[in-house]
């Protein structure tokens, strides 16, 4: 039975040693595109004088083994918070705060974006048993706890004021039928879409109205993983044999072009009907490098695949959307590859970093890509740097100095 309750959590949890809370499979616990509304691009190279910093743009949060780094818009380190072990970071949705996965749940990092203030890793934590996915959509953020199946959602417009007062915003809590590695997304009309599964398997998605009443479900999406909302507030989920679409109260399945065609991470925009995702047509494949991109058109019930150049691969950390909604892929050749979202044809490349090899484990540090506004941020673990690329010109407009640690996870807020 599902229960929706309104809570005002005043849980102020202190920091403890961080444990592994990410996926144990070949995908990330965070797989949708960051649709941050923050705009602006770096205004200077990283060697500009610190006293010239204006900080009107976004800030970049990076994890490394032993801590969190916060960089300003010019890629200078403005914060370094110690934490233990591997952790995940996700934008909270308000263009200022980042959610840090800790054993107790999702801890709030105030990046002080838009100011010249110093970042602060607060003691405020959204409770979650084995916190996993954090999904921002519209005005709401949905957090999924893999250990219980609970979904915690909140209006992220309330977050800044609440954190300033030393507390968390009011939340809605929804129970799943069973604990599993899942995900949830709340649509503009209040519909909550949450996955169906157990500790052993996942089968689909169900829809709940604002009162917590189930209104629809589909269990034809094996190993459901990855979500996003395309134009018209239409939700898309990845399956091992295609994609599951929710629109106007109804679920529809779009088959993959091959019998096995797994998509585990989806990247969407509100101006396109097409969801971009990773694609794997070989159930026996090894390693974490992929070489195909899924293009799922929810408006046309169409699923096509774009191929990277021979010998070039990418991971779940290397997908994003560009200025014109094109698919943007950070390849193992160190270049950003652009693909037309409708045709799948390549439309250009931008050289950024040196070639790199796929990770031995998905948690291992390897190059990552995030796009905010017209700027792509690319990490280079081998050189312990991060670069900002102006997508309009194709120029690398800023590069960090050598960082105190090897960058792994990245979030931009």
Tab-separated table of C-alpha atoms in Angstrom, residues 56-408:
chain	number	residue	atom	x	y	z
A	56	UNK	CA	27.855	35.408	-10.986
A	57	UNK	CA	27.808	32.043	-12.736
A	58	UNK	CA	27.516	28.428	-11.651
A	59	UNK	CA	29.872	26.536	-9.399
A	60	UNK	CA	31.300	23.113	-10.058
A	61	UNK	CA	31.394	20.399	-7.396
A	62	UNK	CA	33.875	17.560	-7.819
A	63	UNK	CA	34.415	14.480	-5.706
A	64	UNK	CA	37.815	12.954	-5.107
A	65	UNK	CA	39.075	10.189	-2.859
A	66	UNK	CA	38.918	11.941	0.477
A	67	UNK	CA	36.880	15.024	-0.209
A	68	UNK	CA	34.740	17.414	-2.198
A	69	UNK	CA	36.065	20.336	-4.217
A	70	UNK	CA	34.014	23.368	-5.207
A	71	UNK	CA	35.258	25.476	-8.115
A	72	UNK	CA	34.034	28.914	-9.141
A	73	UNK	CA	32.977	29.873	-12.648
A	74	UNK	CA	36.633	30.476	-13.583
A	75	UNK	CA	37.576	26.979	-12.346
A	76	UNK	CA	39.450	28.145	-9.256
A	77	UNK	CA	39.098	26.091	-6.099
A	78	UNK	CA	36.995	27.979	-3.559
A	79	UNK	CA	36.137	25.090	-1.262
A	80	UNK	CA	37.623	21.768	-0.138
A	81	UNK	CA	35.550	19.630	2.240
A	82	UNK	CA	36.981	16.377	3.632
A	83	UNK	CA	34.857	13.258	3.235
A	84	UNK	CA	35.828	9.600	3.295
A	85	UNK	CA	35.669	7.207	0.381
A	86	UNK	CA	33.574	7.200	-2.774
A	87	UNK	CA	30.452	9.347	-2.863
A	88	UNK	CA	27.935	10.724	-5.350
A	89	UNK	CA	26.896	14.331	-5.981
A	90	UNK	CA	23.764	15.670	-7.679
A	91	UNK	CA	22.306	19.161	-8.141
A	92	UNK	CA	19.468	19.813	-5.691
A	93	UNK	CA	17.553	21.814	-8.302
A	94	UNK	CA	17.807	25.361	-6.961
A	95	UNK	CA	21.016	26.398	-8.777
A	96	UNK	CA	22.927	26.668	-5.511
A	97	UNK	CA	22.819	23.465	-3.497
A	98	UNK	CA	24.215	20.008	-4.207
A	99	UNK	CA	23.122	16.723	-2.635
A	100	UNK	CA	25.972	14.562	-1.364
A	101	UNK	CA	25.202	10.887	-0.845
A	102	UNK	CA	26.213	9.757	2.646
A	103	UNK	CA	25.277	6.644	4.652
A	104	UNK	CA	22.425	8.544	6.339
A	105	UNK	CA	20.949	9.882	3.106
A	106	UNK	CA	21.438	12.997	0.994
A	107	UNK	CA	23.503	15.675	2.723
A	108	UNK	CA	23.169	19.289	1.590
A	109	UNK	CA	26.194	21.150	0.258
A	110	UNK	CA	25.766	24.910	-0.083
A	111	UNK	CA	28.051	25.871	-2.963
A	112	UNK	CA	27.276	29.604	-2.504
A	113	UNK	CA	26.793	29.809	-6.280
A	114	UNK	CA	25.976	33.318	-7.500
A	115	UNK	CA	27.902	34.890	-4.625
A	116	UNK	CA	31.487	35.369	-3.541
A	117	UNK	CA	30.799	33.394	-0.376
A	118	UNK	CA	32.522	30.211	0.698
A	119	UNK	CA	30.897	26.794	0.183
A	120	UNK	CA	29.615	24.954	3.245
A	121	UNK	CA	28.915	21.265	3.704
A	122	UNK	CA	25.954	21.577	6.044
A	123	UNK	CA	24.772	19.051	8.617
A	124	UNK	CA	21.330	18.965	6.983
A	125	UNK	CA	20.529	15.542	5.539
A	126	UNK	CA	17.455	14.178	3.784
A	127	UNK	CA	17.172	10.752	5.466
A	128	UNK	CA	17.459	7.755	3.116
A	129	UNK	CA	18.410	4.121	3.557
A	130	UNK	CA	21.070	3.624	0.872
A	131	UNK	CA	20.388	6.797	-1.061
A	132	UNK	CA	20.517	6.384	-4.833
A	133	UNK	CA	18.996	8.504	-7.560
A	134	UNK	CA	18.202	12.198	-7.160
A	135	UNK	CA	16.022	13.545	-9.980
A	136	UNK	CA	15.267	17.213	-10.599
A	137	UNK	CA	12.266	18.044	-12.780
A	138	UNK	CA	10.256	21.239	-12.935
A	139	UNK	CA	9.963	22.664	-9.436
A	140	UNK	CA	10.420	19.328	-7.680
A	141	UNK	CA	13.263	17.056	-6.681
A	142	UNK	CA	12.691	13.337	-6.028
A	143	UNK	CA	15.121	11.243	-3.962
A	144	UNK	CA	15.030	7.430	-4.040
A	145	UNK	CA	16.237	5.250	-1.170
A	146	UNK	CA	17.294	1.863	-2.514
A	147	UNK	CA	17.358	0.246	0.922
A	148	UNK	CA	13.678	0.957	1.654
A	149	UNK	CA	12.106	1.944	-1.658
A	150	UNK	CA	10.960	5.235	-0.129
A	151	UNK	CA	10.701	8.318	-2.322
A	152	UNK	CA	11.257	11.730	-0.753
A	153	UNK	CA	10.218	14.721	-2.857
A	154	UNK	CA	10.318	18.436	-2.188
A	155	UNK	CA	9.883	21.811	-3.838
A	156	UNK	CA	13.435	22.961	-4.436
A	157	UNK	CA	12.352	26.596	-4.544
A	158	UNK	CA	11.937	26.272	-0.764
A	159	UNK	CA	15.361	24.779	-0.225
A	160	UNK	CA	17.523	27.908	-0.026
A	161	UNK	CA	15.361	29.653	2.554
A	162	UNK	CA	15.060	26.507	4.644
A	163	UNK	CA	18.793	25.814	4.637
A	164	UNK	CA	19.463	29.436	5.598
A	165	UNK	CA	17.232	28.841	8.625
A	166	UNK	CA	19.099	25.643	9.503
A	167	UNK	CA	16.393	23.212	8.478
A	168	UNK	CA	15.104	21.190	5.554
A	169	UNK	CA	11.995	22.058	3.515
A	170	UNK	CA	8.736	20.147	3.874
A	171	UNK	CA	8.736	16.876	1.952
A	172	UNK	CA	6.340	14.265	0.604
A	173	UNK	CA	7.206	10.648	1.386
A	174	UNK	CA	5.993	7.736	-0.743
A	175	UNK	CA	6.541	4.051	-0.034
A	176	UNK	CA	7.380	1.539	-2.745
A	177	UNK	CA	5.940	-1.974	-2.771
A	178	UNK	CA	9.419	-3.363	-2.114
A	179	UNK	CA	12.941	-2.088	-1.674
A	180	UNK	CA	14.979	-2.022	-4.901
A	181	UNK	CA	17.482	0.030	-6.851
A	182	UNK	CA	14.946	2.429	-8.271
A	183	UNK	CA	14.152	5.935	-9.371
A	184	UNK	CA	11.248	8.374	-9.272
A	185	UNK	CA	10.287	11.531	-11.116
A	186	UNK	CA	7.469	13.950	-10.306
A	187	UNK	CA	5.715	15.525	-13.287
A	188	UNK	CA	4.345	19.060	-13.526
A	189	UNK	CA	0.773	17.931	-12.731
A	190	UNK	CA	1.863	16.222	-9.509
A	191	UNK	CA	1.937	12.695	-10.906
A	192	UNK	CA	4.687	10.669	-9.270
A	193	UNK	CA	6.251	7.993	-11.466
A	194	UNK	CA	8.229	5.421	-9.521
A	195	UNK	CA	9.830	2.135	-10.480
A	196	UNK	CA	8.564	-1.344	-9.636
A	197	UNK	CA	11.009	-3.960	-8.425
A	198	UNK	CA	12.547	-6.104	-5.735
A	199	UNK	CA	16.090	-6.683	-4.546
A	200	UNK	CA	16.438	-9.297	-7.309
A	201	UNK	CA	14.834	-7.608	-10.318
A	202	UNK	CA	13.018	-4.568	-11.713
A	203	UNK	CA	10.086	-4.776	-14.088
A	204	UNK	CA	8.468	-1.417	-14.769
A	205	UNK	CA	6.927	1.806	-13.527
A	206	UNK	CA	3.715	2.868	-11.790
A	207	UNK	CA	1.956	6.244	-11.705
A	208	UNK	CA	0.528	7.773	-8.515
A	209	UNK	CA	-1.657	10.845	-8.259
A	210	UNK	CA	-1.150	13.608	-5.698
A	211	UNK	CA	-3.070	11.578	-3.102
A	212	UNK	CA	-0.839	8.541	-3.575
A	213	UNK	CA	-3.459	6.525	-5.478
A	214	UNK	CA	-2.089	4.338	-8.240
A	215	UNK	CA	-3.591	5.348	-11.574
A	216	UNK	CA	-1.560	3.258	-14.021
A	217	UNK	CA	1.284	0.774	-14.197
A	218	UNK	CA	3.364	-1.104	-16.721
A	219	UNK	CA	5.626	-4.080	-16.108
A	220	UNK	CA	7.030	-4.502	-19.619
A	221	UNK	CA	10.299	-2.661	-18.926
A	222	UNK	CA	12.850	-5.238	-17.731
A	223	UNK	CA	15.669	-3.882	-15.566
A	224	UNK	CA	14.181	-0.382	-15.763
A	225	UNK	CA	16.913	2.201	-15.233
A	226	UNK	CA	17.233	5.776	-16.375
A	227	UNK	CA	14.533	8.412	-16.665
A	228	UNK	CA	13.771	11.840	-18.028
A	229	UNK	CA	10.955	14.073	-19.273
A	230	UNK	CA	10.883	15.284	-22.865
A	231	UNK	CA	8.807	18.046	-24.464
A	232	UNK	CA	5.218	18.129	-23.253
A	233	UNK	CA	6.157	16.678	-19.852
A	234	UNK	CA	6.283	13.165	-21.311
A	235	UNK	CA	8.344	10.745	-19.214
A	236	UNK	CA	10.736	8.186	-20.711
A	237	UNK	CA	12.407	5.250	-18.918
A	238	UNK	CA	15.168	2.949	-20.142
A	239	UNK	CA	14.713	-0.833	-20.437
A	240	UNK	CA	16.870	-3.727	-21.655
A	241	UNK	CA	14.699	-4.019	-24.767
A	242	UNK	CA	13.711	-0.427	-25.509
A	243	UNK	CA	12.034	2.391	-23.637
A	244	UNK	CA	8.845	2.937	-21.627
A	245	UNK	CA	6.908	6.166	-22.207
A	246	UNK	CA	4.264	7.743	-19.947
A	247	UNK	CA	1.931	10.315	-21.502
A	248	UNK	CA	-1.621	11.440	-20.706
A	249	UNK	CA	-2.080	8.780	-18.056
A	250	UNK	CA	-0.967	5.870	-20.245
A	251	UNK	CA	2.213	3.815	-20.599
A	252	UNK	CA	3.520	2.878	-24.051
A	253	UNK	CA	6.467	0.651	-24.929
A	254	UNK	CA	8.897	1.588	-27.712
A	255	UNK	CA	10.915	-1.449	-28.787
A	256	UNK	CA	14.641	-1.271	-29.362
A	257	UNK	CA	15.911	-1.973	-32.894
A	258	UNK	CA	17.644	-5.142	-31.630
A	259	UNK	CA	16.226	-7.964	-29.444
A	260	UNK	CA	18.559	-6.925	-26.629
A	261	UNK	CA	18.962	-3.172	-26.579
A	262	UNK	CA	19.706	-1.775	-23.143
A	263	UNK	CA	19.461	1.885	-22.265
A	264	UNK	CA	20.360	2.704	-18.679
A	265	UNK	CA	20.866	6.477	-18.733
A	266	UNK	CA	18.668	9.084	-20.402
A	267	UNK	CA	19.280	12.755	-21.137
A	268	UNK	CA	16.308	14.941	-21.996
A	269	UNK	CA	15.284	18.542	-22.575
A	270	UNK	CA	11.904	20.276	-22.404
A	271	UNK	CA	12.246	21.516	-25.996
A	272	UNK	CA	12.713	18.153	-27.717
A	273	UNK	CA	10.590	15.011	-27.932
A	274	UNK	CA	13.742	12.889	-28.175
A	275	UNK	CA	15.517	11.261	-25.245
A	276	UNK	CA	19.222	10.553	-25.715
A	277	UNK	CA	20.724	7.564	-23.944
A	278	UNK	CA	23.509	5.029	-23.931
A	279	UNK	CA	22.873	1.837	-25.894
A	280	UNK	CA	24.195	-1.702	-25.600
A	281	UNK	CA	23.064	-4.466	-27.969
A	282	UNK	CA	25.349	-7.175	-26.533
A	283	UNK	CA	24.174	-8.821	-23.303
A	284	UNK	CA	27.581	-10.522	-22.970
A	285	UNK	CA	29.665	-7.398	-23.365
A	286	UNK	CA	32.409	-6.716	-20.853
A	287	UNK	CA	33.780	-3.462	-19.538
A	288	UNK	CA	32.097	-0.089	-19.330
A	289	UNK	CA	32.874	1.498	-22.686
A	290	UNK	CA	29.948	1.718	-25.107
A	291	UNK	CA	29.972	2.881	-28.722
A	292	UNK	CA	26.301	3.464	-29.557
A	293	UNK	CA	23.835	6.184	-28.594
A	294	UNK	CA	20.076	5.632	-28.319
A	295	UNK	CA	17.729	8.264	-29.771
A	296	UNK	CA	14.187	7.640	-28.513
A	297	UNK	CA	11.493	9.848	-30.048
A	298	UNK	CA	8.485	9.721	-27.722
A	299	UNK	CA	6.314	11.704	-30.141
A	300	UNK	CA	6.868	9.309	-33.056
A	301	UNK	CA	7.319	6.043	-31.133
A	302	UNK	CA	10.682	5.747	-32.834
A	303	UNK	CA	13.936	4.261	-31.525
A	304	UNK	CA	17.125	4.616	-33.525
A	305	UNK	CA	20.816	4.261	-32.797
A	306	UNK	CA	23.826	6.445	-33.645
A	307	UNK	CA	27.317	4.956	-33.868
A	308	UNK	CA	30.497	6.568	-32.584
A	309	UNK	CA	33.569	6.456	-34.852
A	310	UNK	CA	35.426	3.138	-34.958
A	311	UNK	CA	37.574	2.635	-31.896
A	312	UNK	CA	35.878	5.372	-29.864
A	313	UNK	CA	33.830	4.565	-26.771
A	314	UNK	CA	32.173	6.423	-23.904
A	315	UNK	CA	30.641	5.755	-20.482
A	316	UNK	CA	27.509	6.899	-18.667
A	317	UNK	CA	29.472	9.949	-17.485
A	318	UNK	CA	30.045	11.142	-21.034
A	319	UNK	CA	26.551	11.959	-22.339
A	320	UNK	CA	24.773	15.327	-22.410
A	321	UNK	CA	22.685	17.607	-24.626
A	322	UNK	CA	24.079	20.532	-26.593
A	323	UNK	CA	22.875	24.030	-27.468
A	324	UNK	CA	20.427	22.806	-30.109
A	325	UNK	CA	19.371	19.677	-28.224
A	326	UNK	CA	21.902	17.601	-30.152
A	327	UNK	CA	23.466	14.558	-28.518
A	328	UNK	CA	26.854	15.390	-27.037
A	329	UNK	CA	29.255	12.526	-26.285
A	330	UNK	CA	32.642	12.663	-24.572
A	331	UNK	CA	34.588	9.983	-26.432
A	332	UNK	CA	37.556	7.932	-25.299
A	333	UNK	CA	39.562	9.828	-27.923
A	334	UNK	CA	39.201	12.912	-25.716
A	335	UNK	CA	36.856	14.750	-28.071
A	336	UNK	CA	33.270	15.926	-27.759
A	337	UNK	CA	31.244	14.297	-30.532
A	338	UNK	CA	28.031	15.953	-31.700
A	339	UNK	CA	25.140	14.021	-33.258
A	340	UNK	CA	21.958	15.347	-34.807
A	341	UNK	CA	19.225	14.183	-32.438
A	342	UNK	CA	16.744	13.371	-35.211
A	343	UNK	CA	18.944	11.692	-37.808
A	344	UNK	CA	21.763	10.396	-35.622
A	345	UNK	CA	24.307	11.775	-38.058
A	346	UNK	CA	27.575	13.233	-36.688
A	347	UNK	CA	27.715	17.020	-36.964
A	348	UNK	CA	31.149	17.829	-35.586
A	349	UNK	CA	33.769	17.253	-32.915
A	350	UNK	CA	35.631	19.395	-30.392
A	351	UNK	CA	39.026	18.249	-29.123
A	352	UNK	CA	39.334	18.724	-25.360
A	353	UNK	CA	41.598	16.214	-23.570
A	354	UNK	CA	43.961	13.344	-24.392
A	355	UNK	CA	42.683	9.861	-25.209
A	356	UNK	CA	41.757	7.700	-22.222
A	357	UNK	CA	40.832	4.104	-21.420
A	358	UNK	CA	37.645	2.776	-19.877
A	359	UNK	CA	37.490	2.213	-16.102
A	360	UNK	CA	37.983	-1.187	-14.480
A	361	UNK	CA	34.946	-0.445	-12.257
A	362	UNK	CA	32.229	2.119	-12.880
A	363	UNK	CA	33.116	3.941	-9.656
A	364	UNK	CA	36.702	4.518	-10.811
A	365	UNK	CA	37.627	8.049	-11.806
A	366	UNK	CA	37.380	8.612	-15.558
A	367	UNK	CA	36.494	11.650	-17.709
A	368	UNK	CA	33.033	13.107	-17.164
A	369	UNK	CA	30.851	15.652	-18.947
A	370	UNK	CA	28.247	18.130	-17.687
A	371	UNK	CA	26.568	20.907	-19.681
A	372	UNK	CA	24.999	24.047	-18.225
A	373	UNK	CA	23.786	26.816	-20.480
A	374	UNK	CA	26.235	27.012	-23.369
A	375	UNK	CA	29.201	25.600	-21.471
A	376	UNK	CA	30.407	22.007	-21.336
A	377	UNK	CA	32.524	21.026	-18.322
A	378	UNK	CA	34.944	18.148	-18.926
A	379	UNK	CA	37.037	16.485	-16.234
A	380	UNK	CA	40.475	15.041	-16.925
A	381	UNK	CA	41.430	12.692	-14.064
A	382	UNK	CA	44.786	11.843	-15.662
A	383	UNK	CA	45.884	15.481	-15.410
A	384	UNK	CA	43.757	16.302	-12.326
A	385	UNK	CA	42.088	19.171	-14.160
A	386	UNK	CA	38.687	20.316	-15.424
A	387	UNK	CA	38.012	22.319	-18.575
A	388	UNK	CA	35.185	24.594	-19.692
A	389	UNK	CA	34.213	24.488	-23.371
A	390	UNK	CA	32.135	27.176	-25.085
A	391	UNK	CA	29.829	25.068	-27.246
A	392	UNK	CA	29.012	27.947	-29.582
A	393	UNK	CA	32.639	28.574	-30.569
A	394	UNK	CA	34.114	25.180	-29.765
A	395	UNK	CA	36.876	26.840	-27.728
A	396	UNK	CA	38.221	25.705	-24.388
A	397	UNK	CA	37.682	28.968	-22.508
A	398	UNK	CA	38.995	27.991	-19.063
A	399	UNK	CA	41.069	25.262	-17.467
A	400	UNK	CA	41.737	24.652	-13.805
A	401	UNK	CA	45.128	24.399	-12.214
A	402	UNK	CA	46.158	20.925	-11.062
A	403	UNK	CA	43.564	19.962	-8.463
A	404	UNK	CA	44.280	18.687	-4.925
A	405	UNK	CA	42.728	15.332	-5.820
A	406	UNK	CA	41.761	13.230	-8.840
A	407	UNK	CA	38.295	14.433	-9.986
A	408	UNK	CA	35.636	11.732	-10.134
